[in-house]
Coordinates of C-alpha atoms and ligand atoms in Angstrom, one line a residue:
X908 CA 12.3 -17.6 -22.6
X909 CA 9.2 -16.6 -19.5
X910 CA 10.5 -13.8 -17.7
X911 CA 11.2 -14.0 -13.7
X912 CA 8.8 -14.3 -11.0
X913 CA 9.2 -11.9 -8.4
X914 CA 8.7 -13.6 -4.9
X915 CA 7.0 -11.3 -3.0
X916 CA 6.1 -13.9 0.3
X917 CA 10.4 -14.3 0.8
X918 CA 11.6 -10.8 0.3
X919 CA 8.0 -9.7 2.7
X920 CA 9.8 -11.9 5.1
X921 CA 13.1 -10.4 4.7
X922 CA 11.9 -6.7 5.6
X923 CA 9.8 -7.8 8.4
X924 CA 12.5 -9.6 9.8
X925 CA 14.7 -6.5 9.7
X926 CA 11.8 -4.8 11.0
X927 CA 12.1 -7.2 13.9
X928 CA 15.2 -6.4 14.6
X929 CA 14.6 -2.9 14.4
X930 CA 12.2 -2.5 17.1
X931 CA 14.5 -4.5 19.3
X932 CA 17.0 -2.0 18.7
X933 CA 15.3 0.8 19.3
X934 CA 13.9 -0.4 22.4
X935 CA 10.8 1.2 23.4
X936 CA 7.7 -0.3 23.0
X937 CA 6.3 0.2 19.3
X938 CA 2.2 0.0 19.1
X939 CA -0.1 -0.5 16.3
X940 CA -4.1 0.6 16.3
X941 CA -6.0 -0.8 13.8
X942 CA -10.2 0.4 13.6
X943 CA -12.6 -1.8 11.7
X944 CA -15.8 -1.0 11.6
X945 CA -18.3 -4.0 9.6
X946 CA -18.8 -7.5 9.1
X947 CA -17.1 -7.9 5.7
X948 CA -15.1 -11.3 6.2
X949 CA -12.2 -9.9 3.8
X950 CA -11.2 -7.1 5.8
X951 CA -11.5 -8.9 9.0
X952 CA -8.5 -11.4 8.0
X953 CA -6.7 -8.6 6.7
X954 CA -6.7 -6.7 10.1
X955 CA -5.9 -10.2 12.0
X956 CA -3.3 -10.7 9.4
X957 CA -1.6 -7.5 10.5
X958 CA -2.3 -8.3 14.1
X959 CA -0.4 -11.5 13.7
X960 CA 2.2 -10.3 11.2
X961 CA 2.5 -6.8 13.9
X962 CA 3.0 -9.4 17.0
X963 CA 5.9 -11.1 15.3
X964 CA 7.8 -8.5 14.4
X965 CA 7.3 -7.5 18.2
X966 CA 5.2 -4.3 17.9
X967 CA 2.3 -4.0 20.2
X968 CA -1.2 -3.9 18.5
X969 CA -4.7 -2.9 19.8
X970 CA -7.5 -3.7 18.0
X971 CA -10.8 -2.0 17.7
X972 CA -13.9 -3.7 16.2
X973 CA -17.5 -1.9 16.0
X974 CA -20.5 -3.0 14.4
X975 CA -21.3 -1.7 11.2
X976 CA -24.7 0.6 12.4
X977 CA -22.2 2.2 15.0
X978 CA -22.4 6.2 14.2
X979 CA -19.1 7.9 12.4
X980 CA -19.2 9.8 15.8
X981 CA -18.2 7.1 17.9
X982 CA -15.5 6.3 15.8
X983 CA -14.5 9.7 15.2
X984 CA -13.6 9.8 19.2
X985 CA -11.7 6.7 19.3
X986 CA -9.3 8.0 16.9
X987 CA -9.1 11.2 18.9
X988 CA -8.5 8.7 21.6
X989 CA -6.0 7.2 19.9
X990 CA -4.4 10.8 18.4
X991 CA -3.8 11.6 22.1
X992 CA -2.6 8.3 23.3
X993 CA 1.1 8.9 24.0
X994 CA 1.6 4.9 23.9
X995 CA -0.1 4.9 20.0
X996 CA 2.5 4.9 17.2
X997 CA 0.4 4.1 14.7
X998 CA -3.2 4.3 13.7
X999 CA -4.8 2.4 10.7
X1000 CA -8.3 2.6 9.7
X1001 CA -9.2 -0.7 7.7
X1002 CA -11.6 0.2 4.6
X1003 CA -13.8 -0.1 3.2
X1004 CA -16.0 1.5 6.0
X1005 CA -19.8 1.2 5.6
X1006 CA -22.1 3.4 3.4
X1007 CA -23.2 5.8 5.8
X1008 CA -19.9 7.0 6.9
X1009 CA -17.4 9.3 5.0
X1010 CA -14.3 7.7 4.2
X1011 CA -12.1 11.1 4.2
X1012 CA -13.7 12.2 7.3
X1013 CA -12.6 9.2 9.1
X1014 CA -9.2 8.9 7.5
X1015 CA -7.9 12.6 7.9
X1016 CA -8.7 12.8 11.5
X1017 CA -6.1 10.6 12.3
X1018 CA -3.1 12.9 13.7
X1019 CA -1.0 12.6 10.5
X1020 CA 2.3 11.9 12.1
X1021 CA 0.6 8.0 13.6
X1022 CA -1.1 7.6 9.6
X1023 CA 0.6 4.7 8.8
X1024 CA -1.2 4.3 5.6
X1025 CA -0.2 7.5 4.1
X1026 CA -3.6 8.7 3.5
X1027 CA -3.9 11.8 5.3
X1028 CA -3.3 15.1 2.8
X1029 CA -0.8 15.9 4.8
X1030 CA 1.4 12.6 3.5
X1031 CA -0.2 12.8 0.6
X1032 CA 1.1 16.1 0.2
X1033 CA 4.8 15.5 1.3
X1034 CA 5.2 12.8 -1.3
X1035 CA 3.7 15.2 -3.4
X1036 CA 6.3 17.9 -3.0
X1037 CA 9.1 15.4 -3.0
X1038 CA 9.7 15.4 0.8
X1039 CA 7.8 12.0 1.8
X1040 CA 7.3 11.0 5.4
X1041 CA 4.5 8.1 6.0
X1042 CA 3.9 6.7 2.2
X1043 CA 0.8 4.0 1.3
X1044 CA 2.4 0.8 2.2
X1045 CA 1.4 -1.0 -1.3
X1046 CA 3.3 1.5 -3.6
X1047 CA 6.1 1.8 -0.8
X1048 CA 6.1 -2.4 -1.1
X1049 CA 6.2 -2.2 -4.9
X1050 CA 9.2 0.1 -5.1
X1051 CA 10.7 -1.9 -2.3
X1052 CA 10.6 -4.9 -4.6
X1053 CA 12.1 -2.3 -7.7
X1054 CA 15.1 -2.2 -5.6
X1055 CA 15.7 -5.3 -4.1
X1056 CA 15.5 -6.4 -8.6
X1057 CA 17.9 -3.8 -9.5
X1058 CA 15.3 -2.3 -11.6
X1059 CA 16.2 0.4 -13.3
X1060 CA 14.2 3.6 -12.9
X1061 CA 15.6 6.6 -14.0
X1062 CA 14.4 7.2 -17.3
X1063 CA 12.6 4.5 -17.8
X1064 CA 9.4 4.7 -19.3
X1065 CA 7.0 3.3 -15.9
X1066 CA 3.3 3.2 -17.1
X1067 CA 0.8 3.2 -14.0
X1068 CA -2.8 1.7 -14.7
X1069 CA -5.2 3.5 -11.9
X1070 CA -5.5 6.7 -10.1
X1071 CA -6.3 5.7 -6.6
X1072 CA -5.4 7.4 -3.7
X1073 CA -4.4 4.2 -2.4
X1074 CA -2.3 2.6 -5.0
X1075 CA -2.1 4.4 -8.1
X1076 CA -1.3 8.1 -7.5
X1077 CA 1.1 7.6 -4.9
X1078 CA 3.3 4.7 -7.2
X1079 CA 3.2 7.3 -10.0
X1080 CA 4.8 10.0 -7.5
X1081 CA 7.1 7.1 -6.4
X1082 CA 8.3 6.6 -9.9
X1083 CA 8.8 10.1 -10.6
X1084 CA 10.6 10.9 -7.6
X1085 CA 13.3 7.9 -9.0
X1086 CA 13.2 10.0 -12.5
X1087 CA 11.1 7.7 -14.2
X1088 CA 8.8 9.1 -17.6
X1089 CA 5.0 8.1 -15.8
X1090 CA 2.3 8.1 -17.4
X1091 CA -0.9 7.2 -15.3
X1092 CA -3.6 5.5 -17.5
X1093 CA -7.5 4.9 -15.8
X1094 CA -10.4 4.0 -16.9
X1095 CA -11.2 7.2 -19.9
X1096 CA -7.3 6.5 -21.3
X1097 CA -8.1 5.9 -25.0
X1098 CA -5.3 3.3 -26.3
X1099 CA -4.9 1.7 -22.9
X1100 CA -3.1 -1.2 -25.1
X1101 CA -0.9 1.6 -27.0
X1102 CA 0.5 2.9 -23.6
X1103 CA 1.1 0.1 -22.0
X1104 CA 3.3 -1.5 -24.2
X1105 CA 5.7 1.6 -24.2
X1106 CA 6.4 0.8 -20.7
X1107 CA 9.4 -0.6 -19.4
X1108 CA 7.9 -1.1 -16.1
X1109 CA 4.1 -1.4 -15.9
X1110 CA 2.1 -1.7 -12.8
X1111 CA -1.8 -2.7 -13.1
X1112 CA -3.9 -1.3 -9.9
X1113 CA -7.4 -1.8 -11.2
X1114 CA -9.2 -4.6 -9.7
X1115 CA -10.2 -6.2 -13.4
X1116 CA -9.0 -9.8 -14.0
X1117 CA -6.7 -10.4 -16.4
X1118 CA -6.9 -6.9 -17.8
X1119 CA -3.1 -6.7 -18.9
X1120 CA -2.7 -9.5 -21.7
X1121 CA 0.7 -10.3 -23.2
X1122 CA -0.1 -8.3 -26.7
X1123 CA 0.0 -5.0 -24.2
X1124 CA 3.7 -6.0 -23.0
X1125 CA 6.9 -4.8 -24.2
X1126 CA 9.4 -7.8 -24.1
X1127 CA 11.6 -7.8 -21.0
X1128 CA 9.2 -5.6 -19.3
X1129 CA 8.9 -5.1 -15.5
X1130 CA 5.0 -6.2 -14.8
X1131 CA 3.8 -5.4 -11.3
X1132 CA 0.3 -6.5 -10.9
X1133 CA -1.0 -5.0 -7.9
X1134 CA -4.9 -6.2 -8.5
X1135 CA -6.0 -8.9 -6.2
X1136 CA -9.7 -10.3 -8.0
X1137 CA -11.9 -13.1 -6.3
X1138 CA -12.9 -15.8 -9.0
X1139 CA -14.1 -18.8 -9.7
X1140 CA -10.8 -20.2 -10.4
X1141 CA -9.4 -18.2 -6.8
X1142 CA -7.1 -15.5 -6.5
X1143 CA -6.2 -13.7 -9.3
X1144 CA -4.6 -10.6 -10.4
X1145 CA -5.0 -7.6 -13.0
X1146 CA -2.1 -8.9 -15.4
X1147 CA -3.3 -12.6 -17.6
X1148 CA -0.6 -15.2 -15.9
X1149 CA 0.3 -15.6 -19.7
X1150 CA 2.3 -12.5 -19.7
X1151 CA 5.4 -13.8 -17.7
X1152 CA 6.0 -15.5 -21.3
X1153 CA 6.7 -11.7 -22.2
X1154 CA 8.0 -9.8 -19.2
X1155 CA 11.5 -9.9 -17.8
X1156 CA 10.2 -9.6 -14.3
X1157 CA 6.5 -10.0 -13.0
X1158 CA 4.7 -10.3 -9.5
X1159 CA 2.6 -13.2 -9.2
X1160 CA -0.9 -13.2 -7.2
X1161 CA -1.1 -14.0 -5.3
X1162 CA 2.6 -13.9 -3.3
X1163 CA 3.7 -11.2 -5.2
X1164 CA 2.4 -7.0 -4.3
X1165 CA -0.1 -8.3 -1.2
X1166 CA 2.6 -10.0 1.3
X1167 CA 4.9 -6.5 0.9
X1168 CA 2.1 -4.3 2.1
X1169 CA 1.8 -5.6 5.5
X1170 CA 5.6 -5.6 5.8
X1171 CA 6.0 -2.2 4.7
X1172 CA 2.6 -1.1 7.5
X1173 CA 5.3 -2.3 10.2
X1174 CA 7.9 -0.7 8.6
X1175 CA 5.9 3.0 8.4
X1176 CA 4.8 1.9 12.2
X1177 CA 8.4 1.5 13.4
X1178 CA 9.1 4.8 11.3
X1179 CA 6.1 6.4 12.9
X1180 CA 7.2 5.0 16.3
X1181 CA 10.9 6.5 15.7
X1182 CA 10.5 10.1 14.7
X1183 CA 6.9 10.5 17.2
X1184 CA 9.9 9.3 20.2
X1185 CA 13.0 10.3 19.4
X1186 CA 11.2 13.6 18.1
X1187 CA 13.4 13.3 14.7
X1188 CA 12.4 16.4 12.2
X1189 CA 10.4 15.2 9.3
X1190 CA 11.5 16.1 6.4
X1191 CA 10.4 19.8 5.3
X1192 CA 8.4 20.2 9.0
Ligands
NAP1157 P1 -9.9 1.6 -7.1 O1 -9.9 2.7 -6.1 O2 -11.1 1.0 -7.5 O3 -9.2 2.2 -8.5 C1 -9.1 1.5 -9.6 C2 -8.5 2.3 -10.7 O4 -8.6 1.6 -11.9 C3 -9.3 3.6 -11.0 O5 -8.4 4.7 -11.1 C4 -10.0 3.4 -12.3 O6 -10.1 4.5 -13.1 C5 -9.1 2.4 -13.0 N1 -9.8 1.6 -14.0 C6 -10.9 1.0 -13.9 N2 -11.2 0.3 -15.0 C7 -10.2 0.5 -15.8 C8 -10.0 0.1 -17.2 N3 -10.8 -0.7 -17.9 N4 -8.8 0.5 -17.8 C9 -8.0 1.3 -17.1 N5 -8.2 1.8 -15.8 C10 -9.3 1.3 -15.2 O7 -8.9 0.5 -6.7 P2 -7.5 0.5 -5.8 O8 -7.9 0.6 -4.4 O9 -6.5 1.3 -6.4 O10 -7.1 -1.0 -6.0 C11 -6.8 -1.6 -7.3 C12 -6.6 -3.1 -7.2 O11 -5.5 -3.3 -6.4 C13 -7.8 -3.8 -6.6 O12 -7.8 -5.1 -7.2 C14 -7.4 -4.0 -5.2 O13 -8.0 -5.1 -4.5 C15 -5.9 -4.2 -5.3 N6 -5.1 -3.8 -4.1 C16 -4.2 -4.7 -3.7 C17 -3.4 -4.3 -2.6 C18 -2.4 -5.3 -2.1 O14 -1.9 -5.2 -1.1 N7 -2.1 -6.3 -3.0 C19 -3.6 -3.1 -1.9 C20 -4.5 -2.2 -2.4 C21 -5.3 -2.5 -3.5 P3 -11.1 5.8 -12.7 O15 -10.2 6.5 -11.7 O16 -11.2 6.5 -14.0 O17 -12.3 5.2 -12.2

């Protein structure tokens, strides 16, 4: 009997419509910055998707758009701007950026407490030592989805594939902090195959299509397939669609990991917005 599709695009719905009804709650006015520097057409519908999604959930957004020859100086002192801009909850700098600016540089000077992607080393670090404040929104979406199936964790042999800043590294830590065995595979792992079929939750994050095939599932496996690949045949993930004839439970691409990240950004914003305010401690600070 296939396994269970997972739909990502209702239960994205759900939290940004408790998200909604968060920020009306609490009140104040919640605000989003997004930075995009470039012409590449992807990220610009991604940052007017979060614009959109931001503005129904009733959080304020401003968005700033350069060219791609602007200098990583300009840039650097809109963020600053942005750092000291009481009314700023969050700050979210869309990559890629262009080849002559340093992605890290950029990143990390955004004050840590507005870094709603998680990416500054002072999140990173937090999650690290099990005390996690602002988390990357597409792990933070995946274990979000864990929950909301009852999937069980601790113990559980959870098998990452990737070591991204972004994705993979912080879903390992993720997974370990909910007592799961992780092993994180990449791209030197001997035996991919081998390790991935001990898993009894496996989440791809590579950006190869159709690199997980249903030979490198256990039966009744969780499959999260975080990879979003542009083909000739349209959207399609890291996981072969095959598999769901093998997994218990397994995201679909697209409408399965993509529509949770932008949820969980507005849920890190509203965090952000909350503990910036209401100057709540953050955990281990
Ligand atoms: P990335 O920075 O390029 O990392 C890819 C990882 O995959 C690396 O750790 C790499 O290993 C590993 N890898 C490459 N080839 C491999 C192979 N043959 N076997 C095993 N591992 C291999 O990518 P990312 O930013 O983490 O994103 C991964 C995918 O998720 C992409 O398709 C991206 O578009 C997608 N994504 C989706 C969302 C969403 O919201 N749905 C969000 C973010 C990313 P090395 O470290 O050894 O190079």
């Amino acid at each position: 009997m296939p396994g269970e599709l997972i739909d990502g695009k209702a239960l994205a719905a759900k939290v940004r419509q408790q998200v909604a009804e968060e920020v009306t709650e609490f009140g104040e006015p919640v605000c989003l910055a997004t930075i995009l520097v470039g012409d590449d057409p992807a990220s610009h519908i991604y940052v007017s998707r979060k614009h959109d999604a931001s503005h129904e959930a009733g959080i304020d957004s401003r968005d700033h758009r350069f060219p791609s020859e602007t200098p990583e100086q300009e840039v650097l002192e809109v963020v600053a701007e942005l750092n000291a801009d009481a009314a700023v909850d969050g700050i979210l700098v869309q990559l890629p950026l262009p080849e002559h600016m340093d992605e890290a540089t950029v990143t990390r000077a955004v004050e840590w407490a507005k870094d709603v992607d998680g990416f500054h080393p002072e999140n990173a670090g937090r999650l690290f030592l099990g005390e996690p404040h602002l988390v990357p929104a597409t792990p933070l979406g995946v274990m979000r989805m864990l929950e909301e199936h009852d999937v069980q964790l601790e113990g559980c042999e959870a098998v990452v594939i990737g070591r991204s800043e972004i994705v993979g590294k912080p879903m390992a830590m993720l997974l370990l902090a909910e007592h799961a065995t992780v092993t994180i595979c990449h791209s030197r792992t001997r035996e991919l195959a081998e390790h991935a079929r001990r898993a009894d939750v496996l989440v791809a994050a590579v950006g190869r299509p159709g690199l997980v095939t249903p030979d490198m599932v256990k039966p009744g496996a969780t499959v999260i397939d975080v990879g979003v690949n542009r083909t000739e045949s349209g959207l399609v993930g890291d996981v072969d669609r095959a598999v769901i004839e093998v997994a218990g439970l397994m995201t679909p691409v697209p409408g399965g990991v993509g529509p949770m990240t932008i949820a969980m950004l507005l849920s890190n914003t509203l965090k952000a917005a909350r503990h910036r305010r209401l100057g709540l401690a953050v955990p281990g600070a």
